[in-house]
mmCIF file of N, CA, C and O in Angstrom:
data_model
loop_
_atom_site.group_PDB
_atom_site.id
_atom_site.type_symbol
_atom_site.label_atom_id
_atom_site.label_comp_id
_atom_site.label_asym_id
_atom_site.label_seq_id
_atom_site.Cartn_x
_atom_site.Cartn_y
_atom_site.Cartn_z
ATOM 1 N N MET A 1 21.536 8.531 -0.334
ATOM 2 C CA MET A 1 20.993 7.139 -0.108
ATOM 3 C C MET A 1 19.640 7.106 0.682
ATOM 4 O O MET A 1 18.789 6.401 0.333
ATOM 5 N N PRO A 2 19.527 7.903 1.722
ATOM 6 C CA PRO A 2 18.317 7.911 2.530
ATOM 7 C C PRO A 2 17.048 8.287 1.648
ATOM 8 O O PRO A 2 15.985 7.763 1.870
ATOM 9 N N LYS A 3 17.316 9.251 0.745
ATOM 10 C CA LYS A 3 16.106 9.620 -0.121
ATOM 11 C C LYS A 3 15.719 8.518 -0.993
ATOM 12 O O LYS A 3 14.525 8.254 -1.234
ATOM 13 N N ALA A 4 16.649 7.740 -1.466
ATOM 14 C CA ALA A 4 16.327 6.606 -2.350
ATOM 15 C C ALA A 4 15.529 5.574 -1.551
ATOM 16 O O ALA A 4 14.564 4.918 -2.094
ATOM 17 N N LEU A 5 15.926 5.341 -0.340
ATOM 18 C CA LEU A 5 15.194 4.323 0.479
ATOM 19 C C LEU A 5 13.780 4.839 0.737
ATOM 20 O O LEU A 5 12.856 4.061 0.802
ATOM 21 N N CYS A 6 13.576 6.109 0.988
ATOM 22 C CA CYS A 6 12.272 6.634 1.219
ATOM 23 C C CYS A 6 11.398 6.429 -0.051
ATOM 24 O O CYS A 6 10.259 6.092 0.092
ATOM 25 N N LEU A 7 11.969 6.729 -1.179
ATOM 26 C CA LEU A 7 11.191 6.546 -2.476
ATOM 27 C C LEU A 7 10.925 5.101 -2.690
ATOM 28 O O LEU A 7 9.824 4.757 -3.182
ATOM 29 N N ILE A 8 11.837 4.184 -2.397
ATOM 30 C CA ILE A 8 11.557 2.787 -2.598
ATOM 31 C C ILE A 8 10.420 2.365 -1.662
ATOM 32 O O ILE A 8 9.570 1.560 -2.114
ATOM 33 N N SER A 9 10.483 2.755 -0.426
ATOM 34 C CA SER A 9 9.437 2.341 0.490
ATOM 35 C C SER A 9 8.045 2.990 0.079
ATOM 36 O O SER A 9 7.032 2.397 0.253
ATOM 37 N N LEU A 10 8.099 4.180 -0.485
ATOM 38 C CA LEU A 10 6.867 4.831 -0.946
ATOM 39 C C LEU A 10 6.244 4.020 -2.098
ATOM 40 O O LEU A 10 5.038 3.717 -2.111
ATOM 41 N N VAL A 11 7.128 3.608 -3.055
ATOM 42 C CA VAL A 11 6.621 2.810 -4.203
ATOM 43 C C VAL A 11 6.127 1.471 -3.726
ATOM 44 O O VAL A 11 5.036 0.989 -4.203
ATOM 45 N N ALA A 12 6.782 0.819 -2.807
ATOM 46 C CA ALA A 12 6.329 -0.488 -2.302
ATOM 47 C C ALA A 12 5.037 -0.359 -1.496
ATOM 48 O O ALA A 12 4.167 -1.208 -1.750
ATOM 49 N N SER A 13 4.902 0.721 -0.844
ATOM 50 C CA SER A 13 3.651 0.901 -0.097
ATOM 51 C C SER A 13 2.462 1.126 -1.115
ATOM 52 O O SER A 13 1.351 0.646 -0.864
ATOM 53 N N ILE A 14 2.737 1.914 -2.111
ATOM 54 C CA ILE A 14 1.640 2.141 -3.077
ATOM 55 C C ILE A 14 1.272 0.830 -3.788
ATOM 56 O O ILE A 14 0.071 0.596 -3.970
ATOM 57 N N LEU A 15 2.226 0.020 -4.125
ATOM 58 C CA LEU A 15 1.897 -1.275 -4.706
ATOM 59 C C LEU A 15 1.065 -2.148 -3.783
ATOM 60 O O LEU A 15 0.155 -2.848 -4.209
ATOM 61 N N ILE A 16 1.448 -2.157 -2.499
ATOM 62 C CA ILE A 16 0.676 -2.960 -1.524
ATOM 63 C C ILE A 16 -0.754 -2.467 -1.467
ATOM 64 O O ILE A 16 -1.739 -3.221 -1.474
ATOM 65 N N VAL A 17 -0.979 -1.144 -1.383
ATOM 66 C CA VAL A 17 -2.263 -0.602 -1.297
ATOM 67 C C VAL A 17 -3.146 -0.894 -2.543
ATOM 68 O O VAL A 17 -4.262 -1.385 -2.518
ATOM 69 N N VAL A 18 -2.486 -0.770 -3.679
ATOM 70 C CA VAL A 18 -3.190 -1.022 -4.932
ATOM 71 C C VAL A 18 -3.535 -2.543 -5.048
ATOM 72 O O VAL A 18 -4.687 -2.965 -5.431
ATOM 73 N N LEU A 19 -2.600 -3.413 -4.669
ATOM 74 C CA LEU A 19 -2.849 -4.839 -4.740
ATOM 75 C C LEU A 19 -4.081 -5.220 -3.874
ATOM 76 O O LEU A 19 -4.941 -5.933 -4.277
ATOM 77 N N PHE A 20 -4.057 -4.788 -2.605
ATOM 78 C CA PHE A 20 -5.098 -5.190 -1.681
ATOM 79 C C PHE A 20 -6.420 -4.453 -1.994
ATOM 80 O O PHE A 20 -7.520 -5.067 -1.780
ATOM 81 N N LEU A 21 -6.434 -3.276 -2.512
ATOM 82 C CA LEU A 21 -7.665 -2.619 -2.971
ATOM 83 C C LEU A 21 -8.250 -3.368 -4.216
ATOM 84 O O LEU A 21 -9.446 -3.541 -4.239
ATOM 85 N N ALA A 22 -7.400 -3.730 -5.062
ATOM 86 C CA ALA A 22 -7.860 -4.515 -6.258
ATOM 87 C C ALA A 22 -8.447 -5.809 -5.768
ATOM 88 O O ALA A 22 -9.484 -6.299 -6.302
ATOM 89 N N ASP A 23 -7.826 -6.486 -4.852
ATOM 90 C CA ASP A 23 -8.259 -7.794 -4.380
ATOM 91 C C ASP A 23 -9.659 -7.615 -3.681
ATOM 92 O O ASP A 23 -10.588 -8.457 -3.947
ATOM 93 N N ALA A 24 -9.859 -6.600 -2.911
ATOM 94 C CA ALA A 24 -11.043 -6.342 -2.246
ATOM 95 C C ALA A 24 -12.143 -5.962 -3.230
ATOM 96 O O ALA A 24 -13.270 -6.498 -3.165
ATOM 97 N N ALA A 25 -11.818 -5.138 -4.233
ATOM 98 C CA ALA A 25 -12.857 -4.714 -5.153
ATOM 99 C C ALA A 25 -13.278 -5.858 -6.052
ATOM 100 O O ALA A 25 -14.488 -6.061 -6.354
ATOM 101 N N MET A 26 -12.371 -6.642 -6.523
ATOM 102 C CA MET A 26 -12.686 -7.771 -7.431
ATOM 103 C C MET A 26 -13.448 -8.848 -6.655
ATOM 104 O O MET A 26 -14.285 -9.517 -7.196
ATOM 105 N N GLY A 27 -13.028 -9.050 -5.392
ATOM 106 C CA GLY A 27 -13.733 -10.104 -4.579
ATOM 107 C C GLY A 27 -15.174 -9.705 -4.297
ATOM 108 O O GLY A 27 -16.071 -10.524 -4.312
ATOM 109 N N MET A 28 -15.422 -8.401 -3.997
ATOM 110 C CA MET A 28 -16.768 -7.997 -3.654
ATOM 111 C C MET A 28 -17.606 -7.905 -4.933
ATOM 112 O O MET A 28 -18.857 -8.030 -4.864
ATOM 113 N N ALA A 29 -17.043 -7.752 -6.134
ATOM 114 C CA ALA A 29 -17.723 -7.675 -7.341
ATOM 115 C C ALA A 29 -18.078 -9.060 -7.842
ATOM 116 O O ALA A 29 -18.674 -9.269 -8.931
ATOM 117 N N GLY A 30 -17.572 -10.132 -7.185
ATOM 118 C CA GLY A 30 -17.869 -11.505 -7.588
ATOM 119 C C GLY A 30 -16.889 -12.126 -8.578
ATOM 120 O O GLY A 30 -17.101 -13.148 -9.112
ATOM 121 N N MET A 31 -15.770 -11.360 -8.817
ATOM 122 C CA MET A 31 -14.801 -11.861 -9.724
ATOM 123 C C MET A 31 -13.617 -12.501 -8.883
ATOM 124 O O MET A 31 -12.448 -12.145 -9.094
ATOM 125 N N VAL A 32 -13.968 -13.509 -8.098
ATOM 126 C CA VAL A 32 -12.984 -14.115 -7.232
ATOM 127 C C VAL A 32 -11.897 -14.829 -8.072
ATOM 128 O O VAL A 32 -10.735 -14.887 -7.659
ATOM 129 N N ASP A 33 -12.235 -15.333 -9.207
ATOM 130 C CA ASP A 33 -11.256 -16.011 -10.052
ATOM 131 C C ASP A 33 -10.179 -15.119 -10.602
ATOM 132 O O ASP A 33 -9.057 -15.562 -10.862
ATOM 133 N N VAL A 34 -10.475 -13.853 -10.672
ATOM 134 C CA VAL A 34 -9.517 -12.873 -11.337
ATOM 135 C C VAL A 34 -8.863 -12.090 -10.225
ATOM 136 O O VAL A 34 -7.820 -11.465 -10.472
ATOM 137 N N ALA A 35 -9.328 -12.068 -8.951
ATOM 138 C CA ALA A 35 -8.755 -11.303 -7.920
ATOM 139 C C ALA A 35 -7.266 -11.764 -7.707
ATOM 140 O O ALA A 35 -6.977 -12.916 -7.779
ATOM 141 N N PRO A 36 -6.377 -10.726 -7.534
ATOM 142 C CA PRO A 36 -4.945 -11.058 -7.402
ATOM 143 C C PRO A 36 -4.655 -12.062 -6.284
ATOM 144 O O PRO A 36 -3.744 -12.865 -6.474
ATOM 145 N N LEU A 37 -5.279 -12.007 -5.185
ATOM 146 C CA LEU A 37 -5.000 -12.845 -4.046
ATOM 147 C C LEU A 37 -6.041 -13.893 -3.827
ATOM 148 O O LEU A 37 -6.155 -14.502 -2.744
ATOM 149 N N GLY A 38 -6.950 -14.054 -4.769
ATOM 150 C CA GLY A 38 -8.113 -14.982 -4.601
ATOM 151 C C GLY A 38 -9.082 -14.572 -3.551
ATOM 152 O O GLY A 38 -9.714 -15.312 -2.907
ATOM 153 N N TYR A 39 -9.226 -13.249 -3.434
ATOM 154 C CA TYR A 39 -10.126 -12.598 -2.468
ATOM 155 C C TYR A 39 -9.761 -13.123 -1.022
ATOM 156 O O TYR A 39 -10.480 -13.880 -0.475
ATOM 157 N N ALA A 40 -8.652 -12.562 -0.550
ATOM 158 C CA ALA A 40 -8.318 -12.892 0.885
ATOM 159 C C ALA A 40 -9.401 -12.436 1.826
ATOM 160 O O ALA A 40 -10.293 -11.710 1.402
ATOM 161 N N LYS A 41 -9.279 -12.756 3.093
ATOM 162 C CA LYS A 41 -10.234 -12.362 4.016
ATOM 163 C C LYS A 41 -10.466 -10.775 3.969
ATOM 164 O O LYS A 41 -9.481 -10.057 3.876
ATOM 165 N N PRO A 42 -11.711 -10.351 4.095
ATOM 166 C CA PRO A 42 -11.944 -8.880 4.024
ATOM 167 C C PRO A 42 -11.171 -8.109 5.075
ATOM 168 O O PRO A 42 -10.696 -7.003 4.881
ATOM 169 N N MET A 43 -11.046 -8.676 6.317
ATOM 170 C CA MET A 43 -10.352 -7.983 7.389
ATOM 171 C C MET A 43 -8.868 -7.856 7.032
ATOM 172 O O MET A 43 -8.271 -6.814 7.313
ATOM 173 N N MET A 44 -8.334 -8.840 6.331
ATOM 174 C CA MET A 44 -6.893 -8.791 5.924
ATOM 175 C C MET A 44 -6.736 -7.640 4.893
ATOM 176 O O MET A 44 -5.767 -6.905 4.982
ATOM 177 N N ASN A 45 -7.699 -7.563 3.941
ATOM 178 C CA ASN A 45 -7.571 -6.520 2.960
ATOM 179 C C ASN A 45 -7.598 -5.081 3.616
ATOM 180 O O ASN A 45 -6.863 -4.222 3.281
ATOM 181 N N ILE A 46 -8.578 -4.976 4.583
ATOM 182 C CA ILE A 46 -8.680 -3.689 5.249
ATOM 183 C C ILE A 46 -7.431 -3.255 5.997
ATOM 184 O O ILE A 46 -6.966 -2.133 5.943
ATOM 185 N N VAL A 47 -6.923 -4.222 6.844
ATOM 186 C CA VAL A 47 -5.733 -4.013 7.601
ATOM 187 C C VAL A 47 -4.520 -3.596 6.710
ATOM 188 O O VAL A 47 -3.791 -2.658 6.966
ATOM 189 N N PHE A 48 -4.357 -4.406 5.559
ATOM 190 C CA PHE A 48 -3.213 -4.083 4.764
ATOM 191 C C PHE A 48 -3.315 -2.766 4.022
ATOM 192 O O PHE A 48 -2.380 -2.068 3.797
ATOM 193 N N VAL A 49 -4.566 -2.417 3.682
ATOM 194 C CA VAL A 49 -4.772 -1.053 3.051
ATOM 195 C C VAL A 49 -4.498 0.049 4.006
ATOM 196 O O VAL A 49 -3.806 0.978 3.663
ATOM 197 N N LEU A 50 -4.947 -0.072 5.234
ATOM 198 C CA LEU A 50 -4.665 0.927 6.286
ATOM 199 C C LEU A 50 -3.182 0.997 6.591
ATOM 200 O O LEU A 50 -2.660 2.128 6.697
ATOM 201 N N LEU A 51 -2.526 -0.171 6.769
ATOM 202 C CA LEU A 51 -1.134 -0.132 7.078
ATOM 203 C C LEU A 51 -0.306 0.476 5.938
ATOM 204 O O LEU A 51 0.696 1.171 6.128
ATOM 205 N N GLY A 52 -0.694 0.073 4.721
ATOM 206 C CA GLY A 52 -0.043 0.620 3.486
ATOM 207 C C GLY A 52 -0.200 2.153 3.425
ATOM 208 O O GLY A 52 0.727 2.805 3.022
ATOM 209 N N ALA A 53 -1.402 2.652 3.698
ATOM 210 C CA ALA A 53 -1.685 4.116 3.706
ATOM 211 C C ALA A 53 -0.809 4.799 4.734
ATOM 212 O O ALA A 53 -0.199 5.871 4.544
ATOM 213 N N ALA A 54 -0.686 4.156 5.928
ATOM 214 C CA ALA A 54 0.199 4.736 7.011
ATOM 215 C C ALA A 54 1.633 4.822 6.536
ATOM 216 O O ALA A 54 2.359 5.745 6.756
ATOM 217 N N MET A 55 2.103 3.702 5.833
ATOM 218 C CA MET A 55 3.454 3.665 5.355
ATOM 219 C C MET A 55 3.660 4.632 4.266
ATOM 220 O O MET A 55 4.759 5.264 4.150
ATOM 221 N N ILE A 56 2.680 4.908 3.425
ATOM 222 C CA ILE A 56 2.855 5.955 2.379
ATOM 223 C C ILE A 56 3.028 7.334 3.011
ATOM 224 O O ILE A 56 3.879 8.124 2.661
ATOM 225 N N TYR A 57 2.217 7.609 4.098
ATOM 226 C CA TYR A 57 2.333 8.900 4.813
ATOM 227 C C TYR A 57 3.667 9.041 5.436
ATOM 228 O O TYR A 57 4.387 10.081 5.295
ATOM 229 N N LEU A 58 4.147 7.978 6.125
ATOM 230 C CA LEU A 58 5.452 7.985 6.768
ATOM 231 C C LEU A 58 6.601 8.189 5.827
ATOM 232 O O LEU A 58 7.521 8.937 6.060
ATOM 233 N N SER A 59 6.502 7.515 4.686
ATOM 234 C CA SER A 59 7.556 7.614 3.652
ATOM 235 C C SER A 59 7.589 9.034 3.055
ATOM 236 O O SER A 59 8.701 9.580 2.888
ATOM 237 N N TRP A 60 6.463 9.507 2.751
ATOM 238 C CA TRP A 60 6.368 10.833 2.176
ATOM 239 C C TRP A 60 6.831 11.920 3.160
ATOM 240 O O TRP A 60 7.588 12.844 2.809
ATOM 241 N N ALA A 61 6.497 11.811 4.425
ATOM 242 C CA ALA A 61 6.849 12.772 5.384
ATOM 243 C C ALA A 61 8.392 12.755 5.656
ATOM 244 O O ALA A 61 9.054 13.808 5.725
ATOM 245 N N THR A 62 8.930 11.558 5.670
ATOM 246 C CA THR A 62 10.390 11.392 5.814
ATOM 247 C C THR A 62 11.109 11.974 4.602
ATOM 248 O O THR A 62 12.159 12.643 4.767
ATOM 249 N N TYR A 63 10.561 11.714 3.452
ATOM 250 C CA TYR A 63 11.167 12.223 2.224
ATOM 251 C C TYR A 63 11.152 13.745 2.171
ATOM 252 O O TYR A 63 12.218 14.381 1.849
ATOM 253 N N ARG A 64 10.064 14.398 2.540
ATOM 254 C CA ARG A 64 9.994 15.844 2.567
ATOM 255 C C ARG A 64 10.878 16.402 3.634
ATOM 256 O O ARG A 64 11.454 17.507 3.416
ATOM 257 N N GLU A 65 11.101 15.676 4.740
ATOM 258 C CA GLU A 65 11.912 16.239 5.805
ATOM 259 C C GLU A 65 13.443 16.199 5.320
ATOM 260 O O GLU A 65 14.258 17.033 5.823
ATOM 261 N N GLN A 66 13.812 15.304 4.444
ATOM 262 C CA GLN A 66 15.201 15.261 4.043
ATOM 263 C C GLN A 66 15.552 16.219 2.896
ATOM 264 O O GLN A 66 16.709 16.393 2.608
ATOM 265 N N ARG A 67 14.594 16.874 2.376
ATOM 266 C CA ARG A 67 14.892 17.779 1.226
ATOM 267 C C ARG A 67 15.573 19.000 1.771
ATOM 268 O O ARG A 67 15.638 19.472 2.682
#
């Protein structure tokens, strides 16, 4: 069960990073109408990408430790 929870958190973290990176990229490119979150504040995008990356690392390290 703990391995499954690590993988679920890994997938969720990857989705968060992809979502906020897409929002930032589309917002900076001028495609605000198509941006997933309507181009949220740039600082919010940066913080969520960094926190998502940290969560990816923590999930991966925990998963590798349980093998």
